[in-house]
XYZ file of C-alpha atoms in Angstrom:
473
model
C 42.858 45.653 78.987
C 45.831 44.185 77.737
C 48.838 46.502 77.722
C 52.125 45.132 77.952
C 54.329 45.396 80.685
C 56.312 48.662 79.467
C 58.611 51.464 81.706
C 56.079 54.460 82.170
C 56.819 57.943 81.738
C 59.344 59.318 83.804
C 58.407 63.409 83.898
C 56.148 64.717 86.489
C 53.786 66.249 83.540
C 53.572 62.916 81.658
C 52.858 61.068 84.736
C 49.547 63.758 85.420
C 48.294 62.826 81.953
C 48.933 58.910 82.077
C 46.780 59.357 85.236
C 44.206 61.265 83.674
C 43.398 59.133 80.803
C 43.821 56.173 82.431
C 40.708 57.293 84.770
C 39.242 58.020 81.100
C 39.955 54.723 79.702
C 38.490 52.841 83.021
C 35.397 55.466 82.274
C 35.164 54.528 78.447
C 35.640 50.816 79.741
C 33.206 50.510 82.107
C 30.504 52.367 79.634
C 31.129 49.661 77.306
C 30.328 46.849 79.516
C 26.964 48.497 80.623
C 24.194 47.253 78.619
C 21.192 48.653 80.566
C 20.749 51.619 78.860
C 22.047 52.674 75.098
C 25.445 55.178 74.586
C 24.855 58.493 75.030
C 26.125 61.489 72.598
C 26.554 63.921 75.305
C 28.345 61.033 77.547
C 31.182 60.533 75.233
C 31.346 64.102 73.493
C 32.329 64.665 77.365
C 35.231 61.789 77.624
C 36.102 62.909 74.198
C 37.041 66.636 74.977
C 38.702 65.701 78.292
C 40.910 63.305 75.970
C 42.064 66.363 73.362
C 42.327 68.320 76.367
C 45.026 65.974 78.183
C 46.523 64.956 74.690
C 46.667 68.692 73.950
C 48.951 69.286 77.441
C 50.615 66.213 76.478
C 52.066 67.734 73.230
C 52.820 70.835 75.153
C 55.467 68.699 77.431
C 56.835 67.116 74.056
C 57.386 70.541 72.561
C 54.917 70.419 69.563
C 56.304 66.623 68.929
C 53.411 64.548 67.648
C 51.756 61.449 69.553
C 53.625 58.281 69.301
C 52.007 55.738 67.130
C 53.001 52.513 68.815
C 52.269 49.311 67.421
C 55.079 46.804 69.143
C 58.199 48.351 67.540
C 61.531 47.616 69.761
C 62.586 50.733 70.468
C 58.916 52.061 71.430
C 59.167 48.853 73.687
C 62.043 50.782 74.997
C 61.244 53.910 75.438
C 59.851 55.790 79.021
C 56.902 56.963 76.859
C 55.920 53.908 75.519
C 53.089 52.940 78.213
C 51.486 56.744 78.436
C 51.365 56.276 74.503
C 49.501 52.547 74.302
C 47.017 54.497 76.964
C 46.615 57.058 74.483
C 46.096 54.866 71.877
C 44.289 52.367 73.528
C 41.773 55.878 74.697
C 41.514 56.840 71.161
C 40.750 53.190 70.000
C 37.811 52.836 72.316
C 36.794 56.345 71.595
C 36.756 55.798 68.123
C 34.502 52.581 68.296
C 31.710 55.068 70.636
C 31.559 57.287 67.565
C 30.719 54.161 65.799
C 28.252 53.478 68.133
C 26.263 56.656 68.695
C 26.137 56.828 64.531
C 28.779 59.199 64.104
C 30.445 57.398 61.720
C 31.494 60.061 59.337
C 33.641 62.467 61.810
C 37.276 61.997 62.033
C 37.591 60.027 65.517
C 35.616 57.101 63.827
C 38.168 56.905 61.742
C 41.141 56.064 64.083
C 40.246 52.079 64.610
C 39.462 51.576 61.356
C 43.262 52.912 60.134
C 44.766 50.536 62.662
C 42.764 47.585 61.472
C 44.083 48.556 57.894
C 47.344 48.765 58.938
C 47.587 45.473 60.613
C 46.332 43.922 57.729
C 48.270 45.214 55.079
C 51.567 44.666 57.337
C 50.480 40.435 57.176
C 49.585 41.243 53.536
C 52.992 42.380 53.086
C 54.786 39.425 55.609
C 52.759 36.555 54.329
C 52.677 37.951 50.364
C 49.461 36.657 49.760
C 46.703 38.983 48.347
C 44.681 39.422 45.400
C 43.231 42.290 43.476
C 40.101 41.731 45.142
C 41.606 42.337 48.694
C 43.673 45.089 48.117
C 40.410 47.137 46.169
C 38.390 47.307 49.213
C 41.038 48.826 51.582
C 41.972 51.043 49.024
C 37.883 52.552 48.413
C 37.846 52.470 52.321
C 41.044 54.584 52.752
C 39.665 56.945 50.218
C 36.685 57.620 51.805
C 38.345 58.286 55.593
C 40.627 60.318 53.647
C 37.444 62.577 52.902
C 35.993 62.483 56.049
C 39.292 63.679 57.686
C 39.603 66.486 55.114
C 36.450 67.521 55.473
C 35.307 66.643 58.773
C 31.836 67.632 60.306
C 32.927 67.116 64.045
C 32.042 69.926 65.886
C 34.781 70.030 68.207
C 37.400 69.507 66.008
C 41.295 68.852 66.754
C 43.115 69.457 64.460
C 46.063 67.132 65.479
C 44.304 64.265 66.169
C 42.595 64.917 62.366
C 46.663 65.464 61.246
C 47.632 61.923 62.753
C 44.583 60.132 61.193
C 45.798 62.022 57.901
C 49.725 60.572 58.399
C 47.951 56.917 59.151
C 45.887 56.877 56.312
C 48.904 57.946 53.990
C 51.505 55.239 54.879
C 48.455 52.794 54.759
C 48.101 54.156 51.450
C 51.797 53.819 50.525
C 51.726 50.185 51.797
C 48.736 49.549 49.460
C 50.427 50.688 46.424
C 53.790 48.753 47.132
C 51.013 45.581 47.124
C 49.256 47.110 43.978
C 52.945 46.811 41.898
C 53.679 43.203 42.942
C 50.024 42.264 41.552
C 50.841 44.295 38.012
C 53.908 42.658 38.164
C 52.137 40.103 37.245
C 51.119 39.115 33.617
C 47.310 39.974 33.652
C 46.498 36.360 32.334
C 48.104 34.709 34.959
C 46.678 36.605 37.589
C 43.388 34.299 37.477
C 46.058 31.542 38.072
C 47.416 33.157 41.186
C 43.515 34.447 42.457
C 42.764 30.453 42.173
C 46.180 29.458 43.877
C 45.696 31.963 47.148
C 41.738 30.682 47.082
C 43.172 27.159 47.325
C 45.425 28.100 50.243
C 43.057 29.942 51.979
C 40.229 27.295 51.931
C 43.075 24.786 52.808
C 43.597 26.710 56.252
C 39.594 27.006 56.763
C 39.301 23.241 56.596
C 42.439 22.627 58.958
C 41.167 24.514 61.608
C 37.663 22.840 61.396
C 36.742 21.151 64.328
C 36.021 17.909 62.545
C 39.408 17.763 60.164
C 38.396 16.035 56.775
C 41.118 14.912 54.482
C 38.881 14.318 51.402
C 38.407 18.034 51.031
C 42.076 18.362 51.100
C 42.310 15.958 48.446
C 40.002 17.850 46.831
C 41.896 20.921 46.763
C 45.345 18.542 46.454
C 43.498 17.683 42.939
C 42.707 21.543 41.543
C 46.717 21.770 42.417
C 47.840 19.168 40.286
C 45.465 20.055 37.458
C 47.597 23.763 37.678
C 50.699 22.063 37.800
C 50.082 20.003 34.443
C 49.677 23.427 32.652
C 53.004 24.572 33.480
C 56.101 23.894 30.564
C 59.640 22.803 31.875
C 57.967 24.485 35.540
C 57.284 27.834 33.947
C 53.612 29.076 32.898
C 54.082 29.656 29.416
C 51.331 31.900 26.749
C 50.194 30.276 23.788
C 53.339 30.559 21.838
C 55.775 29.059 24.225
C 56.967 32.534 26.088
C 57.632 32.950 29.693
C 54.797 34.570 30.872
C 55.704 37.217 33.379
C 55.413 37.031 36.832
C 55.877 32.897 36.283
C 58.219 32.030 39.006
C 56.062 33.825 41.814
C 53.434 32.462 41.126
C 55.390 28.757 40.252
C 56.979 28.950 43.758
C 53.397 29.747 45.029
C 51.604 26.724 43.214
C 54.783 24.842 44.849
C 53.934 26.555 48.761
C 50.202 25.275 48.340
C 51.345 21.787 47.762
C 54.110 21.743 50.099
C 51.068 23.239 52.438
C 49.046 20.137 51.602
C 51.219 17.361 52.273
C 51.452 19.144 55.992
C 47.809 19.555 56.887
C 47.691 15.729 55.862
C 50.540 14.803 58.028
C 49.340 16.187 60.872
C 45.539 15.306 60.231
C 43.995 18.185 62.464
C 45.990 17.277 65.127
C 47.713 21.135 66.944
C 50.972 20.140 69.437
C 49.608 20.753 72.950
C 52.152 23.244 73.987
C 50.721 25.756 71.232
C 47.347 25.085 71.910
C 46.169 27.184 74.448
C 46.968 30.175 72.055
C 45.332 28.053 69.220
C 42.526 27.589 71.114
C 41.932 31.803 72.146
C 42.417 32.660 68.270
C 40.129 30.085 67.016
C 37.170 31.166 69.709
C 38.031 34.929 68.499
C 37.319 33.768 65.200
C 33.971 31.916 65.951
C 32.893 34.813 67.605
C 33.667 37.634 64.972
C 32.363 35.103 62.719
C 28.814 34.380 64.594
C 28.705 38.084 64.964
C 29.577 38.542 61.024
C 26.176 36.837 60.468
C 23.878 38.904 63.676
C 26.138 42.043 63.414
C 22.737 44.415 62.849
C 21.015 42.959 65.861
C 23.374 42.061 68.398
C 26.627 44.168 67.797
C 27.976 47.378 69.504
C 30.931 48.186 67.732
C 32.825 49.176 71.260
C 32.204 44.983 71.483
C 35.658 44.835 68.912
C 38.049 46.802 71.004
C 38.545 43.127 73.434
C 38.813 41.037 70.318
C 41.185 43.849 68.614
C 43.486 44.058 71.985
C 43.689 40.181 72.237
C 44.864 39.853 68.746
C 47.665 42.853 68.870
C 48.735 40.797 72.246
C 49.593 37.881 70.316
C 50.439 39.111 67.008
C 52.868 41.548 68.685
C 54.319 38.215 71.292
C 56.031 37.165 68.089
C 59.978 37.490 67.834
C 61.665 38.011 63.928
C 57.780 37.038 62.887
C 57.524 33.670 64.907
C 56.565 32.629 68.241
C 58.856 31.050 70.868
C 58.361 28.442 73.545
C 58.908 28.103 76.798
C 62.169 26.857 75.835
C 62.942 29.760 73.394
C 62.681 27.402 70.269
C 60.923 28.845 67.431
C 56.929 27.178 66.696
C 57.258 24.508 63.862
C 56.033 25.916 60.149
C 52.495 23.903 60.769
C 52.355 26.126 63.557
C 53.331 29.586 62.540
C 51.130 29.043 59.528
C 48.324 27.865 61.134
C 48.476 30.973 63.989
C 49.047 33.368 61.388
C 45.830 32.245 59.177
C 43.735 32.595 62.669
C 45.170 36.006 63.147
C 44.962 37.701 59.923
C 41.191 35.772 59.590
C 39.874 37.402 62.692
C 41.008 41.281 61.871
C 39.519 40.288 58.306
C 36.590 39.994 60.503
C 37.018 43.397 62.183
C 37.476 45.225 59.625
C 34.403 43.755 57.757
C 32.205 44.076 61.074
C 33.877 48.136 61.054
C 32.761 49.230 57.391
C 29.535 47.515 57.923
C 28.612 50.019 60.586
C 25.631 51.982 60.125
C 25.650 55.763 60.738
C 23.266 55.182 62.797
C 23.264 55.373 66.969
C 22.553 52.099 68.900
C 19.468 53.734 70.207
C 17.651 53.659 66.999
C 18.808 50.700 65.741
C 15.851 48.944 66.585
C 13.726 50.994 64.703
C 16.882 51.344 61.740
C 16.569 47.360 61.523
C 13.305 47.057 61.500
C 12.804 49.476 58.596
C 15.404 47.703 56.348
C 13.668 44.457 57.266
C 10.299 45.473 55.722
C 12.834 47.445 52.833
C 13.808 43.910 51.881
C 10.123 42.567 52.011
C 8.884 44.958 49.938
C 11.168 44.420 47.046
C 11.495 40.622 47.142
C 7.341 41.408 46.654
C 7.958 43.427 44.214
C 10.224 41.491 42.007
C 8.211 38.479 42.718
C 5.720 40.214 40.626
C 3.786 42.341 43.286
C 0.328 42.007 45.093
C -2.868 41.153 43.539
C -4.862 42.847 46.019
C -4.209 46.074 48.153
C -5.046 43.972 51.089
C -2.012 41.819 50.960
C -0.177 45.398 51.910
C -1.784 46.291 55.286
C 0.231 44.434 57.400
C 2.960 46.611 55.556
C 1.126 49.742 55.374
C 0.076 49.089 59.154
C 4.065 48.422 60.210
C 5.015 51.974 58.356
C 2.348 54.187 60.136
C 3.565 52.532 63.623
C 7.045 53.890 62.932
C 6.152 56.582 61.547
C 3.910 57.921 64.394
C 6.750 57.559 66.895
C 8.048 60.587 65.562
C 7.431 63.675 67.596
C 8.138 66.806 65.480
C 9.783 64.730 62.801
C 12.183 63.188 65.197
C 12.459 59.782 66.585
C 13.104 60.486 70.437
C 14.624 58.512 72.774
C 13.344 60.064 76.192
C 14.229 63.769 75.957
C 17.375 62.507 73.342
C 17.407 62.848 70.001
C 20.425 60.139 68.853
C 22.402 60.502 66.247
C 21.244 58.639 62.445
C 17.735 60.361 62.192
C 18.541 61.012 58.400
C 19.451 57.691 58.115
C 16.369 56.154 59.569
C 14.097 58.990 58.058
C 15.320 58.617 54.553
C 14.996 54.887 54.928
C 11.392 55.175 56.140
C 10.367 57.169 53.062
C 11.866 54.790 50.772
C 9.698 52.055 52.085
C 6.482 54.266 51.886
C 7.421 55.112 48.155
C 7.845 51.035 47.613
C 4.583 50.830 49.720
C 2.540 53.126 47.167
C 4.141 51.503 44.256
C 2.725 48.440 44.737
C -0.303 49.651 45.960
C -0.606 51.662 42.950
C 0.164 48.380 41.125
C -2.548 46.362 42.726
C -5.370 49.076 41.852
C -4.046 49.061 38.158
C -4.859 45.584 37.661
C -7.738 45.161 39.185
C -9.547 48.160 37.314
C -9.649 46.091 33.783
C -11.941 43.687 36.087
C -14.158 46.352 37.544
C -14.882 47.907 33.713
C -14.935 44.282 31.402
C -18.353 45.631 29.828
C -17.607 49.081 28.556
C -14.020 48.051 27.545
C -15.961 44.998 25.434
C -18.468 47.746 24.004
C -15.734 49.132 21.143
C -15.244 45.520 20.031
C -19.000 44.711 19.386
C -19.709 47.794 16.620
C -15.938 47.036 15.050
C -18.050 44.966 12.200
C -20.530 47.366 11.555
C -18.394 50.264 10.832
C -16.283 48.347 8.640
C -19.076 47.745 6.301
C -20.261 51.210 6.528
C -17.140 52.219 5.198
């Protein structure tokens, strides 16, 4: 766990609660790193209620005053309260990642990582101004969609101020979002391709640079697709067909400008990272690999509470940074090559997070097995079936075989785990029956064309007395 080194609370009731949930948190922790058995509903509905229940006297001792969000702020740095309220937030992180994980996805608590994950990134949006359309569209359909499940949440032991400050989160994530939204209209809408291409450029830039084999011919490459920008700028301004401004031109000139100025420095150094930064360097960029690796095996080898270590790590150093820059031992601020490079590593890896968090299935570890397996033979099936199906109903038994196998492990409709019944069996039910309607339709298929063959004579008979009732007639 990595919590800062903050004052603790100072009254006698907060110091009864920090206890409290920091005997949760060791709980939550130690459930995470067991991976003998699968999580349990009934295990962390438990951990959950004795969390509302010491949050609940919390809010009692601060006189109705809601839970302080912290995320690194000076004064909350400052303040008595400010370790009791990274426990509580560190409690409600982890606890939010076990909803993931036992499939209860759509209930409020699941929402509470994936807000802070939002907000991080939209606060380096906003720092580093560099975002497209494309970036902004998916947070905004994702904060839509929490927004729903908070308003109309189906926990059944609901608090109601823990659903209030996912509600407040949500909304200045929201208002964040839409200051981003105006600096992108701001833009004229055919330059905007220009600027897409530009932050591309960048952002491919910063992949090759922290490669482990550094090759400048790909950043002459992308040194190139600058320069062929440039030349379509007028007296350094982008310019529509008849010679006007366009608007939005000197953003997006003093952008094309940062990219090359960006260039010239990855060359200079030529992969080479100053040794006194690169033991951070050197924890983002195995964070990265790993979210990455786990990016590509996330349905068989991830358990979402797996994030919390990566997300903690990242805050740490994100939040080690003073007016937006790290310091060295000396107190000097880290050279622009630096900053730039830390900051790519940073704001790559929650990309990661967040991706790995919306890709979550409602569905509980438990049955993910079985959940995987099912959208394995799902893709089977219709890569068969748009390759232009079977031509013989025995080329879907090993299909037809896999189905029944699942589908027998039911016990009253249920897939059971032991005497549990885990969270996700609509999921996993609904997926089943889509692969036994695929299943039929190619079967069906297959018997279609092979009656023709098993009736050639009688369907020839017609043809051979076409002559003679023509010359009857």
């Amino acid at each position: 766990m990595e919590t800062p080194k903050i004052p603790g609370p100072t009254d006698a009731g907060e110091k009864q609660v920090l206890g409290a949930l920091m005997a949760i948190r060791d709980q939550l922790q130690l459930r995470k790193l067991d991976r003998t058995t699968y999580v349990r509903t009934q295990d962390v509905m438990v951990l959950y209620d004795q969390t509302i229940e010491q949050v609940g006297i919390l809010n009692e001792i601060r006189k109705g005053k809601p839970v302080e969000e912290n995320q690194g702020t000076t004064d909350l740095r400052q303040s008595n309260s400010a370790f009791l309220d990274r426990v509580v937030d560190s409690v409600f992180q982890l606890l939010s990642l076990f909803f993931m994980t036992i499939g209860r996805n759509n209930e409020a608590p699941a929402a509470y990582a994936l807000t802070s994950t939002i907000r991080r990134l939209l606060d380096h949006l906003t720092e580093s101004n560099l975002f497209s359309a494309q970036d902004l569209e998916s947070m905004f359909h994702t904060l839509e969609h929490l927004s729903e499940i908070v308003h109309n949440s189906a926990s059944s032991k609901p608090a109601p101020f823990l659903e209030t400050l996912i509600a407040q989160r949500i909304e200045r994530c929201l208002t964040s979002l839409g200051n981003l939204q105006r600096k992108i209209m701001d833009i004229a809408e055919q330059l905007r391709p220009t600027a897409d291409k530009l932050i591309s450029i960048l952002r491919q830039m910063a992949v090759i640079n922290t490669k482990s084999k550094f090759s400048p011919a790909e950043i002459h490459k992308r040194d190139s697709e600058l320069r062929e920008i440039n030349e379509k700028r007028k007296d350094g301004q982008f310019v529509d067909e008849n010679g006007n401004v366009l608007r939005g031109s000197e953003g997006v000139s003093k952008l094309l400008e940062r990219c090359m100025d960006y260039t010239k420095i990855i060359l200079e150094k030529n992969g080479q990272f100053p040794d006194k930064w690169r033991p951070i360097y050197d924890v983002l960029v195995n964070i990265r690999n790993e979210l990455d690796r786990l990016s590509l095996t996330q349905a068989w080898s991830l358990r979402e509470t797996d994030l919390f270590d990566y997300q903690r790590q990242l805050d740490r150093i994100d939040e080690s940074r003073v007016n937006g820059n790290w310091l060295d031992e000396q107190g000097r601020p880290a050279e622009l090559y630096v900053q730039r490079t830390l900051l790519y590593l940073i704001r790559r890896s929650y990309g990661y997070i967040y991706h790995l968090m919306i890709s979550s299935e409602p569905v509980s570890e438990a049955l993910l097995p079985i959940y995987n397996q099912l959208q394995t033979l799902k893709r089977c099936l219709v890569e068969v079936k748009n390759s232009g199906g079977v031509t013989s109903v025995r080329e879907l038994y090993p299909y037809s075989m896999k189905l029944h196998s699942i589908d027998n492990m039911r016990v009253d409709g249920k897939f059971m785990i032991g005497e549990d019944i885990p969270e996700g069996q609509g999921s996993v039910t609904e997926l089943l029956a889509e692969c036994f309607d695929l299943n039929y339709e190619l079967r069906v298929d297959a018997e279609a064309a092979d009656t023709p063959e098993v009736n050639t004579p009688e369907l020839h008979t017609p043809e051979l007395h076409t002559p003679e009732v023509q010359s009857e007639s």
